[in-house]
Coordinates of C-alpha atoms in Angstrom, one line a residue:
M190 CA 0.0 0.0 0.0
R191 CA 1.2 3.4 -0.9
K192 CA 1.8 6.0 1.9
T193 CA -0.8 8.3 0.3
Q194 CA -3.3 5.4 0.1
K195 CA -2.7 4.5 3.8
K196 CA -3.3 8.1 4.8
E197 CA -6.4 8.2 2.7
A198 CA -7.6 5.0 4.5
E199 CA -6.8 6.6 7.9
D200 CA -8.8 9.7 7.0
F201 CA -11.8 7.6 5.9
I202 CA -11.7 5.8 9.4
G203 CA -11.4 9.2 11.1
I204 CA -14.5 10.4 9.2
L205 CA -16.4 7.2 10.1
S206 CA -15.5 7.6 13.7
R207 CA -16.9 11.1 13.9
A208 CA -20.0 10.0 12.0
H209 CA -20.7 7.4 14.7
G210 CA -20.8 10.2 17.3
A211 CA -23.2 12.1 15.1
V212 CA -25.5 9.0 14.6
K213 CA -25.7 8.6 18.4
K214 CA -26.4 12.3 19.0
A215 CA -29.2 12.2 16.3
I216 CA -30.8 9.1 17.8
K217 CA -30.7 10.6 21.3
S218 CA -32.5 13.7 19.9
D219 CA -35.1 11.6 18.0
K220 CA -33.8 13.0 14.7
N221 CA -34.2 9.7 12.9
D222 CA -34.0 11.1 9.4
I223 CA -30.6 12.6 10.2
A224 CA -29.4 9.4 11.8
M225 CA -30.5 7.4 8.8
D226 CA -28.9 9.9 6.4
I227 CA -25.6 9.6 8.3
L228 CA -25.8 5.8 8.4
V229 CA -26.1 5.7 4.5
Q230 CA -23.0 7.9 4.3
C231 CA -21.2 5.6 6.6
Q232 CA -22.0 2.7 4.4
D233 CA -20.8 4.6 1.3
G234 CA -17.6 5.5 3.1
A235 CA -17.0 1.8 4.1
I236 CA -17.6 0.7 0.5
K237 CA -15.1 3.3 -0.8
L238 CA -12.6 2.2 1.8
G239 CA -13.0 -1.4 0.8
D240 CA -12.3 -0.5 -2.9
L241 CA -9.3 1.4 -1.9
L242 CA -7.9 -1.5 0.2
E243 CA -8.8 -4.1 -2.6
N244 CA -6.9 -2.0 -5.2
A245 CA -3.9 -1.6 -2.9
E246 CA -3.7 -4.9 -1.1
G247 CA -5.8 -7.2 -3.2
E248 CA -9.2 -8.9 -2.6
D249 CA -7.7 -11.2 0.1
C250 CA -7.0 -8.3 2.4
P251 CA -8.4 -9.3 5.8
I252 CA -9.7 -5.9 6.5
I253 CA -12.3 -6.2 3.7
S254 CA -14.1 -8.9 5.6
M255 CA -14.3 -6.6 8.6
L256 CA -15.8 -3.9 6.4
E257 CA -18.4 -6.3 5.3
E258 CA -19.3 -7.0 9.0
Y259 CA -19.2 -3.2 9.5
C260 CA -21.8 -2.7 6.6
E261 CA -24.1 -5.4 8.0
I262 CA -24.1 -3.7 11.5
I263 CA -24.8 -0.4 9.7
Y264 CA -27.8 -2.0 7.9
Q265 CA -29.2 -3.4 11.3
I266 CA -28.9 0.0 13.0
Y267 CA -30.6 1.7 9.9
E268 CA -33.5 -0.8 10.1
N269 CA -34.0 -0.2 13.8
V270 CA -34.0 3.5 13.3
R271 CA -36.4 3.3 10.3
L272 CA -38.8 1.2 12.4
T273 CA -38.4 3.7 15.3
Q274 CA -36.7 1.1 17.5
S275 CA -33.6 3.1 17.9
R276 CA -34.0 3.7 21.6
G277 CA -33.9 0.1 22.4
S278 CA -31.0 -1.8 24.2
G279 CA -30.5 -3.7 20.9
T280 CA -29.5 -0.5 19.0
K281 CA -27.2 0.5 21.8
R282 CA -25.4 -2.8 21.5
L283 CA -25.2 -2.5 17.8
L284 CA -23.6 1.0 18.2
E285 CA -21.1 -0.5 20.6
S286 CA -20.4 -3.3 18.0
L287 CA -20.0 -0.8 15.3
N288 CA -17.3 1.1 17.3
R289 CA -15.5 -2.1 18.1
I290 CA -15.3 -3.3 14.5
L291 CA -14.2 0.2 13.4
L292 CA -11.5 0.1 16.0
Q293 CA -10.4 -3.4 14.6
I294 CA -10.3 -1.9 11.1
K295 CA -8.3 1.1 12.3
H296 CA -5.7 -1.3 13.9
G297 CA -5.6 -3.4 10.7
V298 CA -4.9 -0.4 8.6
E299 CA -2.2 0.8 10.9
E300 CA -0.4 -2.6 10.6
L301 CA -0.4 -2.4 6.8
K302 CA 3.1 -1.8 5.5
A303 CA 3.3 1.5 3.6
R304 CA 5.3 1.8 0.4
T305 CA 6.8 5.1 -0.9
E306 CA 6.4 6.0 -4.5
A307 CA 9.3 8.2 -5.8
V308 CA 9.4 9.8 -9.2
F309 CA 12.5 11.2 -10.9
L310 CA 12.1 13.7 -13.7
P311 CA 15.4 14.2 -15.6
Y312 CA 15.2 16.2 -18.7
N313 CA 18.8 16.1 -20.3
A314 CA 20.3 12.6 -20.3
S315 CA 23.8 14.0 -19.8
M316 CA 22.6 15.4 -16.4
W317 CA 21.2 12.1 -15.1
D318 CA 24.2 11.8 -12.8
S319 CA 22.8 14.5 -10.6
L320 CA 20.0 12.2 -9.6
E321 CA 21.3 8.7 -10.2
S322 CA 22.7 7.8 -6.8
V323 CA 19.4 9.0 -5.1
W324 CA 17.5 6.8 -7.6
K325 CA 19.7 3.8 -6.9
A326 CA 19.1 4.1 -3.1
A327 CA 15.3 4.3 -3.9
E328 CA 15.5 1.4 -6.3
E329 CA 17.2 -0.8 -3.7
D330 CA 14.8 0.0 -1.0
P331 CA 12.3 -2.9 -0.8
D332 CA 9.7 -0.5 0.5
C333 CA 10.0 2.0 -2.3
D334 CA 8.7 2.0 -6.0
A335 CA 10.9 4.2 -8.0
Y336 CA 10.1 5.6 -11.5
V337 CA 12.5 7.3 -13.9
I338 CA 10.4 9.5 -16.2
P339 CA 12.5 11.5 -18.7
I340 CA 10.6 14.7 -19.7
P341 CA 10.7 16.6 -23.0
Y342 CA 12.4 19.9 -23.2
Y343 CA 12.5 22.7 -25.9
D344 CA 15.0 25.0 -27.3
K345 CA 13.9 28.6 -27.3
N346 CA 13.8 31.3 -29.9
P347 CA 15.1 34.8 -29.0
D348 CA 11.5 35.9 -28.4
G349 CA 11.0 33.1 -25.9
S350 CA 8.8 30.9 -28.0
F351 CA 9.4 27.2 -28.2
R352 CA 11.6 25.8 -31.0
E353 CA 12.9 22.3 -31.4
V354 CA 11.7 19.6 -28.9
H355 CA 14.1 17.1 -27.4
Y356 CA 13.2 13.7 -25.7
E357 CA 16.2 11.8 -24.6
A358 CA 14.7 8.6 -23.0
D359 CA 16.7 6.4 -25.3
L360 CA 20.0 7.9 -24.2
F361 CA 19.9 6.7 -20.6
P362 CA 22.0 3.9 -19.4
D363 CA 20.5 0.4 -20.1
Y364 CA 20.2 -0.4 -16.4
V365 CA 17.8 2.4 -15.8
P366 CA 14.2 1.3 -16.4
I367 CA 12.3 4.1 -18.2
T368 CA 8.6 5.1 -17.9
G369 CA 7.1 7.2 -20.6
Y370 CA 5.9 10.6 -19.4
N371 CA 2.5 9.9 -21.0
D372 CA 2.2 6.6 -19.3
Y373 CA 2.2 8.0 -15.8
N374 CA -0.9 9.8 -14.4
F375 CA 0.3 12.3 -11.8
A376 CA -3.1 13.3 -10.7
D377 CA -4.2 9.7 -10.0
R378 CA -1.0 8.4 -8.5
R379 CA 0.1 11.4 -6.5
P380 CA 3.6 10.2 -5.8
D381 CA 5.1 10.6 -2.4
M382 CA 8.2 12.3 -3.7
I383 CA 9.1 14.0 -7.0
F384 CA 12.8 14.7 -7.7
I385 CA 13.8 17.4 -10.3
H386 CA 17.1 18.9 -11.4
N387 CA 15.8 21.7 -13.6
P388 CA 14.7 24.6 -11.4
Y389 CA 14.0 27.3 -14.0
D390 CA 10.4 26.8 -15.1
D391 CA 9.7 29.5 -17.6
Y392 CA 12.6 31.8 -16.5
N393 CA 15.3 30.1 -18.7
H394 CA 15.9 32.1 -21.9
V395 CA 17.5 29.2 -23.8
T396 CA 15.7 26.0 -23.0
S397 CA 12.5 25.0 -21.2
V398 CA 11.1 21.7 -20.0
H399 CA 7.5 21.1 -20.9
P400 CA 5.3 23.5 -18.9
F401 CA 3.5 20.6 -17.3
F402 CA 6.8 19.8 -15.5
Y403 CA 7.4 23.3 -14.1
S404 CA 8.1 23.1 -10.3
K405 CA 5.0 25.3 -9.7
N406 CA 2.8 22.8 -11.4
L407 CA 4.4 19.6 -10.0
K408 CA 3.9 21.0 -6.5
Q409 CA 0.2 20.2 -6.7
Y410 CA 0.9 16.4 -7.4
T411 CA 3.1 15.5 -4.4
D412 CA 3.6 16.3 -0.7
K413 CA 7.4 16.3 -1.2
L414 CA 9.0 18.1 -4.2
V415 CA 12.8 17.7 -4.1
Y416 CA 15.2 19.8 -6.1
I417 CA 18.8 18.7 -6.7
P418 CA 21.0 21.0 -8.8
Y419 CA 22.3 19.4 -12.0
Y420 CA 25.7 21.2 -11.5
V421 CA 28.4 21.5 -8.8
L422 CA 30.0 24.8 -8.1
A423 CA 33.4 25.6 -6.5
E424 CA 33.2 25.3 -2.7
P425 CA 32.2 28.7 -1.4
D426 CA 33.1 30.8 1.7
P427 CA 29.8 31.7 3.2
E428 CA 31.4 34.7 5.0
N429 CA 32.4 36.3 1.7
E430 CA 29.7 38.6 0.6
V431 CA 31.0 38.7 -3.0
T432 CA 30.8 34.9 -3.2
V433 CA 27.2 34.9 -1.8
G434 CA 26.2 37.6 -4.3
G435 CA 27.8 35.6 -7.2
I436 CA 26.0 32.4 -6.2
K437 CA 22.6 34.2 -5.5
P438 CA 21.2 33.8 -9.0
F439 CA 21.5 30.0 -8.6
C440 CA 19.6 30.1 -5.4
T441 CA 16.7 32.5 -6.3
V442 CA 15.1 30.3 -9.0
P443 CA 11.5 28.9 -9.0
G444 CA 12.6 25.3 -8.2
V445 CA 14.2 26.5 -4.9
F446 CA 11.0 28.4 -3.9
Y447 CA 8.5 25.7 -4.8
A448 CA 10.5 22.7 -3.6
D449 CA 9.8 21.2 -0.2
K450 CA 13.5 20.2 0.1
V451 CA 16.6 21.4 -1.7
I452 CA 19.7 19.2 -1.6
V453 CA 23.0 21.0 -2.2
Q454 CA 26.6 19.9 -2.5
S455 CA 27.9 20.8 1.1
E456 CA 27.1 22.5 4.3
A457 CA 29.1 25.5 3.1
M458 CA 26.9 25.7 0.1
R459 CA 23.8 25.4 2.3
Q460 CA 24.9 28.5 4.3
V461 CA 25.3 30.4 1.1
Y462 CA 21.9 29.5 -0.1
I463 CA 20.4 30.5 3.2
K464 CA 22.0 33.9 3.2
A465 CA 21.2 34.5 -0.4
L466 CA 17.5 33.6 0.1
I467 CA 17.2 35.7 3.3
S468 CA 18.7 38.7 1.4
E469 CA 15.9 38.1 -1.1
T470 CA 13.0 37.4 1.2
G471 CA 13.9 39.0 4.6
E472 CA 15.3 37.8 7.9
E473 CA 11.9 36.6 9.1
S474 CA 12.1 33.7 6.5
R475 CA 15.3 32.4 8.0
S476 CA 13.6 29.3 9.6
V477 CA 11.9 28.3 6.3
W478 CA 15.3 28.2 4.5
E479 CA 17.1 26.5 7.3
E480 CA 14.6 23.7 7.2
K481 CA 14.3 23.4 3.5
I482 CA 18.0 23.6 2.4
L483 CA 20.1 20.5 3.1
G484 CA 23.8 20.1 2.6
L485 CA 23.8 16.4 2.0
G486 CA 26.1 16.4 -0.9
S487 CA 25.7 16.1 -4.7
P488 CA 24.9 12.8 -6.5
K489 CA 27.3 14.0 -9.2
M490 CA 30.1 13.5 -6.7
D491 CA 28.8 10.0 -5.9
K492 CA 28.8 9.1 -9.7
V493 CA 32.3 10.3 -10.3
A494 CA 33.6 8.4 -7.3
D495 CA 31.8 5.1 -8.4
T496 CA 32.9 5.2 -12.1
R497 CA 36.2 3.3 -12.5
K498 CA 38.4 3.4 -15.7
E499 CA 38.5 -0.4 -15.9
N500 CA 34.7 -0.7 -15.7
V501 CA 33.7 1.7 -18.5
Q502 CA 33.2 0.7 -22.2
V503 CA 35.3 2.7 -24.6
P504 CA 34.0 2.9 -28.1
E505 CA 36.1 1.3 -30.8
E506 CA 36.5 4.6 -32.7
W507 CA 37.9 6.1 -29.6
L508 CA 40.4 3.2 -29.1
K509 CA 41.8 3.9 -32.5
I510 CA 42.8 7.3 -31.3
I511 CA 43.8 6.4 -27.8
E512 CA 45.9 3.2 -28.4
K513 CA 49.6 3.3 -29.4
P514 CA 50.9 0.7 -31.8
D515 CA 52.1 -1.4 -28.9
G516 CA 48.6 -1.4 -27.3
S517 CA 49.4 0.9 -24.4
W518 CA 47.3 4.1 -24.1
K519 CA 48.4 7.6 -24.7
K520 CA 47.8 10.3 -22.1
I521 CA 44.2 11.5 -22.5
I522 CA 43.3 15.1 -21.9
F523 CA 39.6 16.0 -21.2
Y524 CA 39.1 19.3 -23.1
N525 CA 36.0 21.3 -22.0
N526 CA 34.4 24.4 -23.4
S527 CA 31.9 26.3 -21.3
V528 CA 28.9 28.3 -22.6
T529 CA 29.9 31.4 -20.5
A530 CA 33.4 31.5 -21.9
L531 CA 32.3 31.3 -25.5
L532 CA 29.6 33.9 -25.0
Q533 CA 32.1 36.2 -23.3
H534 CA 35.0 35.9 -25.7
E535 CA 33.3 34.9 -29.0
D536 CA 35.7 35.0 -31.9
K537 CA 38.7 35.3 -29.6
M538 CA 37.7 32.0 -28.0
L539 CA 37.3 30.3 -31.4
E540 CA 40.8 31.4 -32.1
K541 CA 42.0 30.0 -28.7
M542 CA 40.3 26.6 -29.6
K543 CA 42.0 26.4 -33.0
Y544 CA 45.3 27.0 -31.3
V545 CA 44.6 24.2 -28.8
F546 CA 43.6 21.8 -31.6
R547 CA 46.8 22.6 -33.6
T548 CA 48.9 22.0 -30.5
F549 CA 47.3 18.6 -29.6
K550 CA 47.3 17.6 -33.3
E551 CA 51.1 18.1 -33.5
N552 CA 51.4 15.9 -30.4
Q553 CA 48.8 13.3 -31.2
E554 CA 51.4 10.4 -31.1
E555 CA 51.7 10.9 -27.3
V556 CA 48.6 12.6 -26.2
A557 CA 44.9 12.0 -27.2
L558 CA 42.5 15.0 -26.9
L559 CA 39.0 14.3 -25.7
W560 CA 36.9 17.2 -26.6
R561 CA 33.6 17.4 -24.7
P562 CA 31.8 20.7 -24.9
H563 CA 29.0 21.8 -22.5
P564 CA 25.8 19.8 -23.4
L565 CA 23.7 23.1 -23.7
I566 CA 26.3 24.9 -25.8
R567 CA 24.3 24.4 -29.1
A568 CA 20.9 25.5 -27.6
T569 CA 22.4 28.6 -26.0
I570 CA 24.8 29.8 -28.7
E571 CA 22.3 29.1 -31.5
S572 CA 19.6 31.1 -29.7
M573 CA 21.7 34.0 -28.4
R574 CA 24.4 34.3 -31.0
P575 CA 23.4 32.7 -34.3
E576 CA 26.4 34.0 -36.3
L577 CA 28.8 32.7 -33.6
W578 CA 27.0 29.4 -33.8
E579 CA 27.7 29.0 -37.5
K580 CA 31.4 29.7 -37.0
Y581 CA 31.5 27.3 -34.0
Q582 CA 29.8 24.6 -36.0
K583 CA 32.4 25.0 -38.8
L584 CA 35.1 24.4 -36.2
V585 CA 33.3 21.3 -34.9
K586 CA 32.9 19.8 -38.4
Q587 CA 36.6 20.4 -39.2
Y588 CA 37.7 18.7 -35.9
R589 CA 35.5 15.7 -36.4
A590 CA 36.4 15.3 -40.1
E591 CA 40.2 15.2 -39.4
G592 CA 39.7 12.4 -37.0
W593 CA 42.8 12.7 -34.9
G594 CA 41.0 13.6 -31.7
I595 CA 37.8 12.3 -29.9
Y596 CA 34.6 14.4 -30.0
D597 CA 32.3 13.3 -27.1
D598 CA 28.7 14.5 -27.3
T599 CA 27.4 11.5 -25.5
P600 CA 25.3 11.8 -22.3
D601 CA 28.0 10.0 -20.3
M602 CA 30.3 12.7 -18.9
D603 CA 31.6 10.4 -16.2
R604 CA 33.2 8.0 -18.7
A605 CA 35.3 10.9 -20.0
V606 CA 36.3 11.8 -16.5
A607 CA 37.2 8.2 -15.6
I608 CA 39.4 7.4 -18.6
S609 CA 41.2 10.8 -18.9
D610 CA 44.5 11.7 -17.2
G611 CA 43.9 15.4 -16.8
Y612 CA 41.6 18.2 -17.4
Y613 CA 42.1 21.3 -19.6
G614 CA 39.6 24.0 -20.6
D615 CA 37.3 26.5 -19.1
A616 CA 36.3 27.0 -15.6
S617 CA 33.0 25.2 -15.1
S618 CA 31.2 22.9 -12.8
I619 CA 33.2 19.9 -14.2
V620 CA 36.3 21.3 -12.7
Q621 CA 34.9 20.7 -9.1
L622 CA 34.0 17.2 -10.1
Y623 CA 37.3 16.5 -11.7
Q624 CA 39.3 17.7 -8.6
E625 CA 37.6 15.0 -6.7
T626 CA 39.5 12.4 -8.7
G627 CA 42.9 13.9 -7.7
K628 CA 43.9 14.2 -11.3
P629 CA 45.5 17.5 -12.5
V630 CA 43.3 20.4 -13.7
M631 CA 44.4 23.3 -15.9
I632 CA 42.2 26.3 -16.8
Q633 CA 42.8 27.7 -20.3
D634 CA 43.6 31.4 -20.8
V635 CA 42.0 32.7 -23.9
E636 CA 44.9 35.4 -24.1
V637 CA 47.5 32.8 -24.5
L638 CA 48.0 31.7 -28.2
E639 CA 51.7 30.9 -28.2

């Protein structure tokens, strides 16, 4: 039985218990019509409770036979009242029996094991690692039913209208069972928990999940909406006001406000969120944020820690670039470009990238370059800088056509982290993850071209 179903059953029993008192009071006051009306409602309530228990526990649930006995007693009391025999000792005994059987039903429902239903709503397959370890824990819990429901998202035009739709259900790992978003009725099922990693609702200028999955709408379908950021930031100093101000835009998004719980990467980040949110909503809101924001760690860190080089499957076309003639591997450098750096430096950044490619191409016998741009780079640049996107695309096509380096646009970022020997590229959330591996990190300087 689901937790929500158990609560509904307990609510039914509470209503029936109060109705018993109303029946007794109506009989005592000789208001037989009122007593009969309440008794009919009690029987209807018992039937609905029986249907709920049968759907949740099956027709063999022992409480159903108690409800049948309950309905029989209701009928006998109704007949006594109808025949104006309600003041007799027989009716009194029947009322006592009715209370006893309802108490047995109450105890029976209390003993039923409640199951949790948890729904995970990733939108971009490459960001699944921000939810995966939580999903695994739910999946392994014998008292939990976990559903992974990838949701569609759209690129946006400069005017905010929706453009291309993306649905990446087929890009998730094989071990993740997928439920179609049209196959799950949120209104009927009302999951106990919903996990999201996109907090922007309609405030993102570049992409948007389907409006049904905005946090403000999901809130009505669950008692616990949980937001976990899809990124990891550099560990902050909560006492540094400049740092707090810089992180504030990440904190003051719809998903944070509508969620019941927000799980962030550390206690330091939790303190930054609380400070940023108080500065936005006032000191009187402190207790709300202190209860809502939890510094339990990022699942992305869990994924990086659990992904081992020897356990990942490397594509054959990559191995042709990675392996030396003797079968040993070259050093592999993870090269990453961020959306922010490309927007900030535009053509200058393109020139930097060309320089990087020339350098690694000249040293391809000893070093393999694994280029993995930010997964949202296309949607962002194409929407905000169409001309820059055309130039960037030309560079991508040239790099891929030459074939001396790896181009990784797959959803599996953790594989790239696991097999590479060092990171080079822009400052981004990947840097924080990469540092957890203990492998070297170098941030590129757009000004250096020699």
